[in-house]
Structure formats: structure tokens, C-alpha cells
mmCIF file of C-alpha atoms in Angstrom:
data_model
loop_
_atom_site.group_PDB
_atom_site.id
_atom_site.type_symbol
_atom_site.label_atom_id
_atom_site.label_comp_id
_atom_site.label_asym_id
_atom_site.label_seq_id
_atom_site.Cartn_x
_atom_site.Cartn_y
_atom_site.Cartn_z
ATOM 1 C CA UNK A 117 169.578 47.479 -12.622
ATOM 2 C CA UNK A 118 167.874 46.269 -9.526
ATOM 3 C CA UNK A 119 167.522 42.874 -8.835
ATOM 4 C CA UNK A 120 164.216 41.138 -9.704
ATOM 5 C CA UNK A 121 161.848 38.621 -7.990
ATOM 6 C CA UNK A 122 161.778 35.009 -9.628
ATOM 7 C CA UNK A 123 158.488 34.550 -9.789
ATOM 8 C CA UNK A 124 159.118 30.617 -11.272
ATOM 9 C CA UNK A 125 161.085 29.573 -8.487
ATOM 10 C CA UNK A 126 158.274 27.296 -6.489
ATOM 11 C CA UNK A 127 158.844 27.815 -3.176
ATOM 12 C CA UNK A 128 157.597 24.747 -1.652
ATOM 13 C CA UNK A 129 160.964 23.221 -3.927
ATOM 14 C CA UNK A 130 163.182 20.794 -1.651
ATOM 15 C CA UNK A 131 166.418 22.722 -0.208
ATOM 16 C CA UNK A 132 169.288 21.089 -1.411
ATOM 17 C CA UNK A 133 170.105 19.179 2.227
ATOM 18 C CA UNK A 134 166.159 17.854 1.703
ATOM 19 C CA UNK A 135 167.036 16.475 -1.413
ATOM 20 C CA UNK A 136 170.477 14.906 -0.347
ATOM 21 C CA UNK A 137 168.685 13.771 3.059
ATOM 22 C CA UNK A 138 166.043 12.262 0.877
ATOM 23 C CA UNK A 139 168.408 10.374 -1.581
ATOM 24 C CA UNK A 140 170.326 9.109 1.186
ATOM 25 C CA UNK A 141 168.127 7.464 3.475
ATOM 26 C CA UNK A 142 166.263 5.882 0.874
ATOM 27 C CA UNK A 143 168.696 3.680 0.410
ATOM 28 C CA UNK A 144 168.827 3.202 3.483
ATOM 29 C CA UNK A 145 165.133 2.082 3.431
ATOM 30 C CA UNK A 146 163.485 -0.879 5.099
ATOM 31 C CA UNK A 147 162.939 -4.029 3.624
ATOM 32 C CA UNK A 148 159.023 -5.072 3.547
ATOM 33 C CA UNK A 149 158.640 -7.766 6.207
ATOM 34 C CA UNK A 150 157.231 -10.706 3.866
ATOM 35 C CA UNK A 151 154.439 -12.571 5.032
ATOM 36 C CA UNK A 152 155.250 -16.424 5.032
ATOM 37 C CA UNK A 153 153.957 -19.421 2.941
ATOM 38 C CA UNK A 154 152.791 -22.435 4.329
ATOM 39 C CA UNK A 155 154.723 -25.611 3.365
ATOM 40 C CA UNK A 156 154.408 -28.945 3.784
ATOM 41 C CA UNK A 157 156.815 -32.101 3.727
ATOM 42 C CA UNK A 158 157.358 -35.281 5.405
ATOM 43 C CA UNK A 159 160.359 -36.281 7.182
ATOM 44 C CA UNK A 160 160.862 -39.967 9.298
ATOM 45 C CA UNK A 161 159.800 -40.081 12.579
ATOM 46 C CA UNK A 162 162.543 -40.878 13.896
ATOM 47 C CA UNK A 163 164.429 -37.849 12.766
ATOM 48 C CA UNK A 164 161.843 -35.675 13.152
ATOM 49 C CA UNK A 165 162.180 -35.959 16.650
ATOM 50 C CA UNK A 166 165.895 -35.999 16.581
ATOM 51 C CA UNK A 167 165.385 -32.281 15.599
ATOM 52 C CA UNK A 168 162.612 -31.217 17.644
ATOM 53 C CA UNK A 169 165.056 -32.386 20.649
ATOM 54 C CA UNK A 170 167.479 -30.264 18.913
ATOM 55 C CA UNK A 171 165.351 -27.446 18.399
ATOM 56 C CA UNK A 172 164.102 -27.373 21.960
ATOM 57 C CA UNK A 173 167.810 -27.074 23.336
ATOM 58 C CA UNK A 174 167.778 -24.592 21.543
ATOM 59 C CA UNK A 175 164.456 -22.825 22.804
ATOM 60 C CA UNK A 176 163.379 -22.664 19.288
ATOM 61 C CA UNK A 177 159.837 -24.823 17.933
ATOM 62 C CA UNK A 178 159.887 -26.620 15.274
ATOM 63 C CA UNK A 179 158.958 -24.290 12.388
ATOM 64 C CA UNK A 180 161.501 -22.143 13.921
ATOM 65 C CA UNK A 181 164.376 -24.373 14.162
ATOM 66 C CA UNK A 182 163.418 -25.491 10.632
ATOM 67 C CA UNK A 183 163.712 -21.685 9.006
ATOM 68 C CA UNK A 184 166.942 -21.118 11.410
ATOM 69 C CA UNK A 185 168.984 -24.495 10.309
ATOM 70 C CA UNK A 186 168.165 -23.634 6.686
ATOM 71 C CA UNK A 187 169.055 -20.194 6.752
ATOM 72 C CA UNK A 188 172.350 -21.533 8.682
ATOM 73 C CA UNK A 189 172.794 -23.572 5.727
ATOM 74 C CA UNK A 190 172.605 -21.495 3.219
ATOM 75 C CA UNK A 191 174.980 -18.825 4.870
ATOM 76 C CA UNK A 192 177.321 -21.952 5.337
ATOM 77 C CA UNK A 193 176.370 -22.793 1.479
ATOM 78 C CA UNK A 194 177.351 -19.066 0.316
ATOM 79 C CA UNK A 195 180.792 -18.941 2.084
ATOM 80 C CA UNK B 2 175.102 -7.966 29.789
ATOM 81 C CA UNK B 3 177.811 -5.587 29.384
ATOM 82 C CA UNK B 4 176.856 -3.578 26.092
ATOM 83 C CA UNK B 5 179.983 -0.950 24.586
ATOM 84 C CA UNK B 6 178.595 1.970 22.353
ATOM 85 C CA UNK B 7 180.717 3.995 19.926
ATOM 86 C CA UNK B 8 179.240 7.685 19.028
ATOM 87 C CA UNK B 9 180.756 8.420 15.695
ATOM 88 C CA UNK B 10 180.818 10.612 12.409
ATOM 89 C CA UNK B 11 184.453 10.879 11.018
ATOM 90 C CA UNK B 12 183.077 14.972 10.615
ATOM 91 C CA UNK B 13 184.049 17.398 13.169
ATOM 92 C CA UNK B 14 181.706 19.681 15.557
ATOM 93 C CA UNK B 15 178.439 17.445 14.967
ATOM 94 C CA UNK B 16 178.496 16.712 18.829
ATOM 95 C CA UNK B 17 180.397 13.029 19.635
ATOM 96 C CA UNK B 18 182.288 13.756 22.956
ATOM 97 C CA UNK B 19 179.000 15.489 24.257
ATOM 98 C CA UNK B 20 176.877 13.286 23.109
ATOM 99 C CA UNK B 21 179.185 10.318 24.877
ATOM 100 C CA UNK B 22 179.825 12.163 28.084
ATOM 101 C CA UNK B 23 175.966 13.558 28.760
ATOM 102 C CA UNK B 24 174.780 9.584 27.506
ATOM 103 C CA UNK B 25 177.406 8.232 30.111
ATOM 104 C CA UNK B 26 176.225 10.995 32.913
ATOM 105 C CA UNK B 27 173.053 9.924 32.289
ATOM 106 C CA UNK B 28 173.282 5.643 32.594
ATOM 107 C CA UNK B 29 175.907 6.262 35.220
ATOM 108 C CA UNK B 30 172.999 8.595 37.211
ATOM 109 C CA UNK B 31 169.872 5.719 36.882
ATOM 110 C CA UNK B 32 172.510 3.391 38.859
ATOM 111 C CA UNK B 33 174.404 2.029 35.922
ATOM 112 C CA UNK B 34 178.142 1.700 36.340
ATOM 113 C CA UNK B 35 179.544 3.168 33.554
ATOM 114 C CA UNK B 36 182.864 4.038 32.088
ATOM 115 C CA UNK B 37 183.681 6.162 29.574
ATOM 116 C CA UNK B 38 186.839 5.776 27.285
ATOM 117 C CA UNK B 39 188.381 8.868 26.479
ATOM 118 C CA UNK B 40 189.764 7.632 22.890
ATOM 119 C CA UNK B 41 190.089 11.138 21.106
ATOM 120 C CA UNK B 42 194.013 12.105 21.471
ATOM 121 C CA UNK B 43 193.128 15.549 22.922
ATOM 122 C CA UNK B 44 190.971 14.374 25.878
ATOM 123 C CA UNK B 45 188.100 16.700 25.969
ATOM 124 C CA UNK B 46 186.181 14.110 27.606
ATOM 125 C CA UNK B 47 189.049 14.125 30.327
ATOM 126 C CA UNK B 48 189.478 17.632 30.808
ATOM 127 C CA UNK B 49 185.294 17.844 30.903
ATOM 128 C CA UNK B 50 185.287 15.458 33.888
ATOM 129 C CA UNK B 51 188.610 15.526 35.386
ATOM 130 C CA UNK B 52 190.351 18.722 36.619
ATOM 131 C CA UNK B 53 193.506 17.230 38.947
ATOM 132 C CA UNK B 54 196.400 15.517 37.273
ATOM 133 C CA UNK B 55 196.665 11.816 36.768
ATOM 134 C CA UNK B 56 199.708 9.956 36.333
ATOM 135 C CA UNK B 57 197.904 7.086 33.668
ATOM 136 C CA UNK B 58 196.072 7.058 30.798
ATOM 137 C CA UNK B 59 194.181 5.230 28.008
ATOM 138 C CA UNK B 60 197.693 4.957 25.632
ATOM 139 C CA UNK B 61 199.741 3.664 28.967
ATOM 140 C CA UNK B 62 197.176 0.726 29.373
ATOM 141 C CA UNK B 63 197.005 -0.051 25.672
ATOM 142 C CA UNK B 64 200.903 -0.218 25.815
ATOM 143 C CA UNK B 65 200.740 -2.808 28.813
ATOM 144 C CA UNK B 66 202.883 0.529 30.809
ATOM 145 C CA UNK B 67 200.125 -0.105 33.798
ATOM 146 C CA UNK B 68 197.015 -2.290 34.529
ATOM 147 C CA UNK B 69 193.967 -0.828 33.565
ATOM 148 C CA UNK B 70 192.608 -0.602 37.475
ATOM 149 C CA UNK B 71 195.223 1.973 37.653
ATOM 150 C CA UNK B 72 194.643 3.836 34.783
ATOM 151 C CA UNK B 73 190.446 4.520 35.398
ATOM 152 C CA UNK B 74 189.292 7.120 37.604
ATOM 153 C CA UNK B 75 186.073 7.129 39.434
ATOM 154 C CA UNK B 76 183.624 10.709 38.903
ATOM 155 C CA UNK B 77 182.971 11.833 42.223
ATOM 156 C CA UNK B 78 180.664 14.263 41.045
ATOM 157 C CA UNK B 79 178.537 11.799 39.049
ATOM 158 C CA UNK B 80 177.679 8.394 40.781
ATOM 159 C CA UNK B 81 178.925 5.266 39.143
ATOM 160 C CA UNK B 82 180.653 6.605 36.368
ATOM 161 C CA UNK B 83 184.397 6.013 35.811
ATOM 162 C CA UNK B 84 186.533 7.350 33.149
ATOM 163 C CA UNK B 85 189.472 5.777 31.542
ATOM 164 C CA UNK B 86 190.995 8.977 30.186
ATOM 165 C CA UNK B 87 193.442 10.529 27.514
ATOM 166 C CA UNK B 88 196.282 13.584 28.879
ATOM 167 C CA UNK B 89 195.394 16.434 25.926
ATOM 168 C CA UNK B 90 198.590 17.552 26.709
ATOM 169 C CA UNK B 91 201.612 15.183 27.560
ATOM 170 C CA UNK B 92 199.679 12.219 26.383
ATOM 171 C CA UNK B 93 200.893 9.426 24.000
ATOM 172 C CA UNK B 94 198.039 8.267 22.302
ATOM 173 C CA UNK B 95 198.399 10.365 19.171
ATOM 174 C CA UNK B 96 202.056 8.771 19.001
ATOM 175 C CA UNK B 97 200.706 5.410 20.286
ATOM 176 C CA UNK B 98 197.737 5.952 17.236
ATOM 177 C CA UNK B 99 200.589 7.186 14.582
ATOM 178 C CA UNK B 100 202.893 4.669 14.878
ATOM 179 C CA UNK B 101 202.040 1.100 16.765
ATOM 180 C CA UNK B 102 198.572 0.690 16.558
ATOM 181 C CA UNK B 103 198.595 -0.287 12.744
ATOM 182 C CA UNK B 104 200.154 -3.814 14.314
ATOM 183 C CA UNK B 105 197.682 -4.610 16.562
ATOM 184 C CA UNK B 106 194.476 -3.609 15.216
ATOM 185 C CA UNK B 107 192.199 -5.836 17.765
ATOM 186 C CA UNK B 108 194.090 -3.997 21.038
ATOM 187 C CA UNK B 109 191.250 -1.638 21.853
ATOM 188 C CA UNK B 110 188.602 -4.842 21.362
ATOM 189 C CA UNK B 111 190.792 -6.850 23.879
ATOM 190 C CA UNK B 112 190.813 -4.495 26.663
ATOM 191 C CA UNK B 113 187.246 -3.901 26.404
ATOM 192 C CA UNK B 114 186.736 -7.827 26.652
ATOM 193 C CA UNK B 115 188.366 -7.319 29.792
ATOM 194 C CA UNK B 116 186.621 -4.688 31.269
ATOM 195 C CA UNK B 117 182.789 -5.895 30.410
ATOM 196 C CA UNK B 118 183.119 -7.875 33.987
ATOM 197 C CA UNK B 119 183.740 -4.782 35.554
ATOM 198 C CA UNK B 120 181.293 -2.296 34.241
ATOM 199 C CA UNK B 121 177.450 -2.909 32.967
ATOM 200 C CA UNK B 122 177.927 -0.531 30.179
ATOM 201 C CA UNK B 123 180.884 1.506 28.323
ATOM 202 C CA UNK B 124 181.228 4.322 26.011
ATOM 203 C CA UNK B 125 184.018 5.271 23.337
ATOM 204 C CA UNK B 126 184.595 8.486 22.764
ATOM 205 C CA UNK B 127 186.319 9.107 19.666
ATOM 206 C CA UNK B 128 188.346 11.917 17.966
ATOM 207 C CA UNK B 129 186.974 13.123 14.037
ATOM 208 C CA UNK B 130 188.284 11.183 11.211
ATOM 209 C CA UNK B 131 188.339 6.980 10.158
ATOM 210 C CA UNK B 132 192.176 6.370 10.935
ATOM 211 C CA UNK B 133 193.426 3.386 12.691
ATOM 212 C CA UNK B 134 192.427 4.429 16.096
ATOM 213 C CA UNK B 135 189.062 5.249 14.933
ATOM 214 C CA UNK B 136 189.080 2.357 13.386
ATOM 215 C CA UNK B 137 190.061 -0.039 16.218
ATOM 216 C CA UNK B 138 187.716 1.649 18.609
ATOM 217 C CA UNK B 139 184.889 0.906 16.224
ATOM 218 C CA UNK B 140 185.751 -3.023 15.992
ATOM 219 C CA UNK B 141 186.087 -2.732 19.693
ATOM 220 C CA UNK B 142 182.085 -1.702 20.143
ATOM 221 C CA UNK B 143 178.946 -3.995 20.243
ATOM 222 C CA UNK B 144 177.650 -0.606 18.862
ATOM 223 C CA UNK B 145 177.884 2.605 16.748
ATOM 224 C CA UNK B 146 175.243 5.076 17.132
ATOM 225 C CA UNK B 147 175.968 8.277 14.781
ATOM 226 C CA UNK B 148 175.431 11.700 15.875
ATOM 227 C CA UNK B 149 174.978 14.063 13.060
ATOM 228 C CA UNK B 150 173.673 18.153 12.617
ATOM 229 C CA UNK B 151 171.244 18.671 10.299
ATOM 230 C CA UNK B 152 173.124 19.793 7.350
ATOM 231 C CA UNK B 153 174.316 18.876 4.270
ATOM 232 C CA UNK B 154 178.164 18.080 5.118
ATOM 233 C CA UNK B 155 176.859 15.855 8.031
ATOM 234 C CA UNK B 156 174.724 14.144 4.986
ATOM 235 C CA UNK B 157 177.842 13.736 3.293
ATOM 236 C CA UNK B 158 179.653 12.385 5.957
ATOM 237 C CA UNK B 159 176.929 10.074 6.992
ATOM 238 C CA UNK B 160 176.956 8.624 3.427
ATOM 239 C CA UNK B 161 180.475 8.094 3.341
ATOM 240 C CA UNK B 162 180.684 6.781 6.729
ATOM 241 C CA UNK B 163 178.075 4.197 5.911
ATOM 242 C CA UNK B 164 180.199 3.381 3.125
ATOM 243 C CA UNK B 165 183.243 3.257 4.810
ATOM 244 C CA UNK B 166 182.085 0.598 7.559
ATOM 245 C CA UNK B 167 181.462 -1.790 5.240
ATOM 246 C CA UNK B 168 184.647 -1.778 4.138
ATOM 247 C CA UNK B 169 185.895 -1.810 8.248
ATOM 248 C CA UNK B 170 183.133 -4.757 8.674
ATOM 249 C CA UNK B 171 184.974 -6.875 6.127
ATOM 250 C CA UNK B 172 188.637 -6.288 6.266
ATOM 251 C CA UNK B 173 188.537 -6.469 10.470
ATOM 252 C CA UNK B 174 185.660 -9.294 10.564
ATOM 253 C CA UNK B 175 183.691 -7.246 12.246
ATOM 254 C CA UNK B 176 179.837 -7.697 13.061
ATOM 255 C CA UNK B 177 179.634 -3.905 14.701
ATOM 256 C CA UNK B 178 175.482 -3.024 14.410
ATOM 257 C CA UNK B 179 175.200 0.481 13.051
ATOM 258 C CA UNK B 180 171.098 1.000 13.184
ATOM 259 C CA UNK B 181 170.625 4.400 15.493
ATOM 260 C CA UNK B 182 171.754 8.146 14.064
ATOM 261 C CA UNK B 183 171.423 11.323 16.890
ATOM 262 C CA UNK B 184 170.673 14.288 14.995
ATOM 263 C CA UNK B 185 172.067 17.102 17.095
ATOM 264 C CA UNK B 186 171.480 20.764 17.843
ATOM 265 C CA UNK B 187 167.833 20.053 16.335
ATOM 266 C CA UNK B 188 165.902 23.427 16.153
ATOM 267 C CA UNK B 189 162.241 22.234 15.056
ATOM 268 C CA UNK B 190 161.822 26.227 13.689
ATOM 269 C CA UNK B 191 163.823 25.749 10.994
ATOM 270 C CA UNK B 192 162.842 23.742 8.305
ATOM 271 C CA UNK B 193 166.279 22.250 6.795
ATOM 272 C CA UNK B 194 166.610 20.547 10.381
ATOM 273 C CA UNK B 195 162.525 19.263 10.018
ATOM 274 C CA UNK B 196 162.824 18.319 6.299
ATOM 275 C CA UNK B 197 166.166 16.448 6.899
ATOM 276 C CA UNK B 198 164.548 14.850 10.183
ATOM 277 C CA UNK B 199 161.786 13.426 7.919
ATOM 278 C CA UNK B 200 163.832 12.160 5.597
ATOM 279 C CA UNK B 201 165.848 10.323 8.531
ATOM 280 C CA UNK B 202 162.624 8.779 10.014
ATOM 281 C CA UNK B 203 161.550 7.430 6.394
ATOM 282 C CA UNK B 204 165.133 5.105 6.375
ATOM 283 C CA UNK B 205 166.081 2.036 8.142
ATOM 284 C CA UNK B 206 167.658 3.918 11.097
ATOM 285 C CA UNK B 207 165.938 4.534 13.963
ATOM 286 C CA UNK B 208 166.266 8.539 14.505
ATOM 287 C CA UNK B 209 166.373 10.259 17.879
ATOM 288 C CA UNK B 210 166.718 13.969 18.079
ATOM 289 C CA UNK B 211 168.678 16.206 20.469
ATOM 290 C CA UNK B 212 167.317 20.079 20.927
ATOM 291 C CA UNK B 213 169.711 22.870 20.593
ATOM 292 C CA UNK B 214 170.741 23.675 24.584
ATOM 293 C CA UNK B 215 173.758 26.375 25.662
ATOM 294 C CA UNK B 216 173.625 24.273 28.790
ATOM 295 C CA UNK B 217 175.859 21.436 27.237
ATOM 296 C CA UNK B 218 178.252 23.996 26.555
ATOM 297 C CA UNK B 219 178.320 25.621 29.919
ATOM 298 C CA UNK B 220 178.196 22.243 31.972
ATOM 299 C CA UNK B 221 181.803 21.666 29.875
ATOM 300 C CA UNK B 222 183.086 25.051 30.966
ATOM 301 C CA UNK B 223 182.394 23.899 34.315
ATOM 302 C CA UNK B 224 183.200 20.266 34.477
ATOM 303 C CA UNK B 225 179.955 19.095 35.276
ATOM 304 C CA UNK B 226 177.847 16.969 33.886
ATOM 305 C CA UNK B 227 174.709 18.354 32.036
ATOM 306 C CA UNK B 228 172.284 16.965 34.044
ATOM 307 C CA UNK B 229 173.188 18.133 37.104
ATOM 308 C CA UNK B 230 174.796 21.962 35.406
ATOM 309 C CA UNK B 231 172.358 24.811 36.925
ATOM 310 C CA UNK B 232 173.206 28.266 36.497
ATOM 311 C CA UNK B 233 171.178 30.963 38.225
ATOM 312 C CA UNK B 234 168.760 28.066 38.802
ATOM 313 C CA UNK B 235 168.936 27.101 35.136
ATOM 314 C CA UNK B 236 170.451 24.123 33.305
ATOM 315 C CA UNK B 237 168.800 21.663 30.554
ATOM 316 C CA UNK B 238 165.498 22.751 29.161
ATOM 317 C CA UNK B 239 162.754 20.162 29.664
ATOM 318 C CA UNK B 240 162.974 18.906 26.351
ATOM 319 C CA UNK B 241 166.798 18.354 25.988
ATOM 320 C CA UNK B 242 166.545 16.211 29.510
ATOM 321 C CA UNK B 243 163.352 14.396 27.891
ATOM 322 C CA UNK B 244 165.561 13.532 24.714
ATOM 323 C CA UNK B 245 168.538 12.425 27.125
ATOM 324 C CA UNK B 246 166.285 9.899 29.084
ATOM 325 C CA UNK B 247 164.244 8.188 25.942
ATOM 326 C CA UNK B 248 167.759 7.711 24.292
ATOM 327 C CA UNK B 249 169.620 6.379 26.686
ATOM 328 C CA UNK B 250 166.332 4.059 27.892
ATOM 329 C CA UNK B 251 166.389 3.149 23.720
ATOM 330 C CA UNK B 252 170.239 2.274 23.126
ATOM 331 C CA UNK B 253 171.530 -0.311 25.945
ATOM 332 C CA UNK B 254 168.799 -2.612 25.122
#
């Protein structure tokens, strides 16, 4: 008997490597970029500017140095 | 800054030795010095850019048999690149790979400390497969940029590569950046190679692309590199020269 057409197969259907390609690099996906929250706090003077002189040596400003030392910390925290 | 890339898929044929020797042509041609390391056992990264016989190699440098200054050859042919290379045939570093390397894990990593203040920018080239040499040359890199085909087995192996570094990053304290895939051979007329493409550029990697061209293949059949290969006043097409530049303006940064 001669082979027949299917008819049901869609043919815009994802090729297997489209499917594996798509399943793999989504989890490779990139994470949203958050947008920040202001926050407020007070800190003495005096070691306010302790940091800032810190911060500077370091090229960073202040929010900066703030978000870096904290996310120092907690990597330091984790380990 | 000295920057060292790795090119590597454990999977065979998906284009790592001439990905790493056209990408080293090409820094070593916009006035970079370069060198490439010829860390595949059977040296077809040697053999593509060396013809005449040497008397040192990659395995005698790693085994302290001869300073490294010895060992690396300078490409006449190509301007300010060197090669450090591997004998395909007499060599040791199969032997060297099979039997001492499993002690000293961090060798590969120390002579590339060494040679960063003599070249701006260096280039592993490494055999198939995630053994101890492998393995060592991919602690040793600031870098690994994976060149893959678009097909399913280079899927597979990208998933299990990704997989497998983790595992390398951990056990060798290693902070290795893997962020940049190559996929090779591209033919935009066939839609596996588009679909898979898309799929690439929708991920965290950042995806460069690399056009089918016979011209790689005859520029190794005549030990030149692909840049400067010309054949009845034919070499590169337009586009595979195009792709060459953006990448290798894209990865040293």
C-alpha cells in the first residue's frame, strides 16, 4: 500500500533541535534587572565619613560603596 | 591587560581549533601579540601553522624539560602571533595528560601567569572531551567561549558542558566566566540552524554566528591563516571575515 500524506502533522511544529534549543537556553535566561528602592537611615557623622573616605579609595560613591560592602557581607555571611 | 580565552565543547567536529587559530590570526593581524597554545595532544593547531620540525613543545615546558622562551615559535607568516605548540606525532602530552597531570592540576594556570607579561592576549586550544587536561586548561583561562553547530548533539553537549563546569568551578576554585557561545558552520537557509539561533539569542549568552566557508578548510590544507588564504583570487566570503572582526572586537574586552 502506498504511503499516505499526514494531513494532521502541523507543519509550522518545532523540529526536535528547536525544541531542545528552546528548553535549554531558557534556563539559561536572564534575570530581570530590578529597579531599586529608595532607603533611608541615619548613621553618625563621624562614621559616615569614615566610609565615604573609604568608598572614594575605592572610586565608588556612597550609595555604591553602601550596596557593595553589604553585598560583601552577605557573601562573607553565606560562607 | 593580558586576557586568556579557552574555545571549548567536550563534542568533536563543532569547530574549536579553527575557531582558536582564525580568532588568534585575526588579534595577532590588528597588532595584538598573540600566542596560541596548542593544548590538543594531536597538534592540529601546530601542524596548521608550523610545517618545519621543532625540537620543544607544550608537554616539555609543562614538565620544566625547557623554559618556555624556548619552547614558543614566532608565525612568520602572520604578524605578532606566536605559537606554543604540541608534536602530533612524537609528542608527550597525551602521556604527560594520562599519567602526571592528575597531581598538579593548577600547572597549565601557572605557566599562563607567567606568560601574561609577555603577550597581550592568549588562546587555548583544546582537544574534545572534559579530562584532566581539558580540565586544567579551562582553570587556566580568564575565559571560555563555546563554539557549537547547530544541531541537536551540540545541544546536548552544550547542556552537559554547562553542567559539567559547575562542577570544575567548585572542586578547582575556579571563577572561569562562561557567557559567549560561537555557533559554527551557520547556514541562515536552513531553518534548524535559524530556529536554534533564536533560541540562543533568547538565553543569557551572548550569541555570535560563524557562516559556513570551504575557505577555513583550505587555508588548513595550506598552512595559512584564513584571512590571508586566497585561491584563484578567492578566500573568506565577506560575511565570514565580517563575523571574524565583530567577534574578536566583542571577546578581549
Amino acid at each position: 500500500m502506498a504511503l499516505k500524506k499526514n494531513t494532521t502533522i502541523e507543519e509550522n511544529e518545532d523540529s526536535v533541535s528547536a525544541q531542545k534549543a528552546k528548553e535549554l537556553f531558557k534556563k539559561t535566561t536572564k534575570k530581570k534587572k530590578e529597579n531599586k528602592v529608595l532607603t533611608t537611615f541615619s548613621i553618625e557623622p563621624s562614621f559616615k565619613s569614615e566610609l565615604e573616605e573609604m568608598f572614594a579609595d575605592m572610586g565608588l560613591g556612597w550609595a555604591a560603596g553602601i550596596r557593595f560592602a553589604l553585598r560583601e557581607y552577605i557573601k562573607k555571611y553565606r560562607e | 591587560m593580558s586576557k586568556t580565552i579557552s574555545f571549548h565543547l567536550q563534542k568533536g567536529g563543532i569547530g574549536k581549533t579553527t575557531i582558536s587559530g582564525t580568532l588568534a590570526c585575526q588579534s595577532a593581524l590588528e597588532g595584538h601579540t598573540t600566542l596560541l597554545i596548542d593544548v590538543d595532544p594531536q597538534g592540529n593547531a601546530s601542524s596548521w601553522f608550523c610545517k618545519s620540525e621543532l625540537k620543544w613543545e607544550l608537554a616539555d615546558v609543562l614538565q620544566g624539560f625547557c623554559f618556555f622562551t624556548d619552547a614558543i615559535v614566532e608565525i612568520t607568516k602572520v604578524p605578532n602571533l606566536f605559537l606554543l605548540p604540541t608534536f602530533g606525532i612524537g609528542g608527550s602530552l597525551k602521556k604527560y595528560a594520562e599519567t602526571k597531570i592528575a597531581d598538579e592540576p593548577y600547572v597549565l594556570q601557572d605557566l599562563v601567569h607567567e606568560l601574561v607579561t609577555s603577550f597581550d592576549r592568549i588562546i587555548l586550544d583544546l582537544s574534545p572531551g572534559l579530562g584532566k587536561l581539558e580540565r586544567s586548561a579551562l582553570i587556566a583561562s580568564d575565559e571560555i567561549i563555546t563554539p557549537m553547530t547547530p544541531e541537536v548533539f551540540s545541544l546536548d553537549g552544550l547542556e552537559i558542558f554547562i553542567d559539567e563546569l559547575e562542577k570544575i568551578r567548585k572542586n578547582l576554585r575556579s571563577s572561569v566566566r562562561h557567557e559567549k557561545i560561537i555557533i559554527n558552520s551557520f547556514d541562515g537557509r536552513i531553518r534548524q540552524h535559524k530556529e536554534i539561533y533564536e533560541a540562543a539569542m533568547s538565553g543569557s549568552f551572548e550569541v555570535f554566528k560563524i557562516p559556513v566557508d570551504p575557505a577555513f578548510r583550505k587555508s588548513q590544507e595550506r598552512n595559512i591563516a584564513p584571512q590571508l588564504f586566497k585561491y584563484r583570487g578567492r578566500g573568506l566570503k565577506p560575511n565570514t571575515l565580517r563575523a571574524i572582526e565583530k567577534i574578536n572586537d566583542k571577546i578581549w574586552r
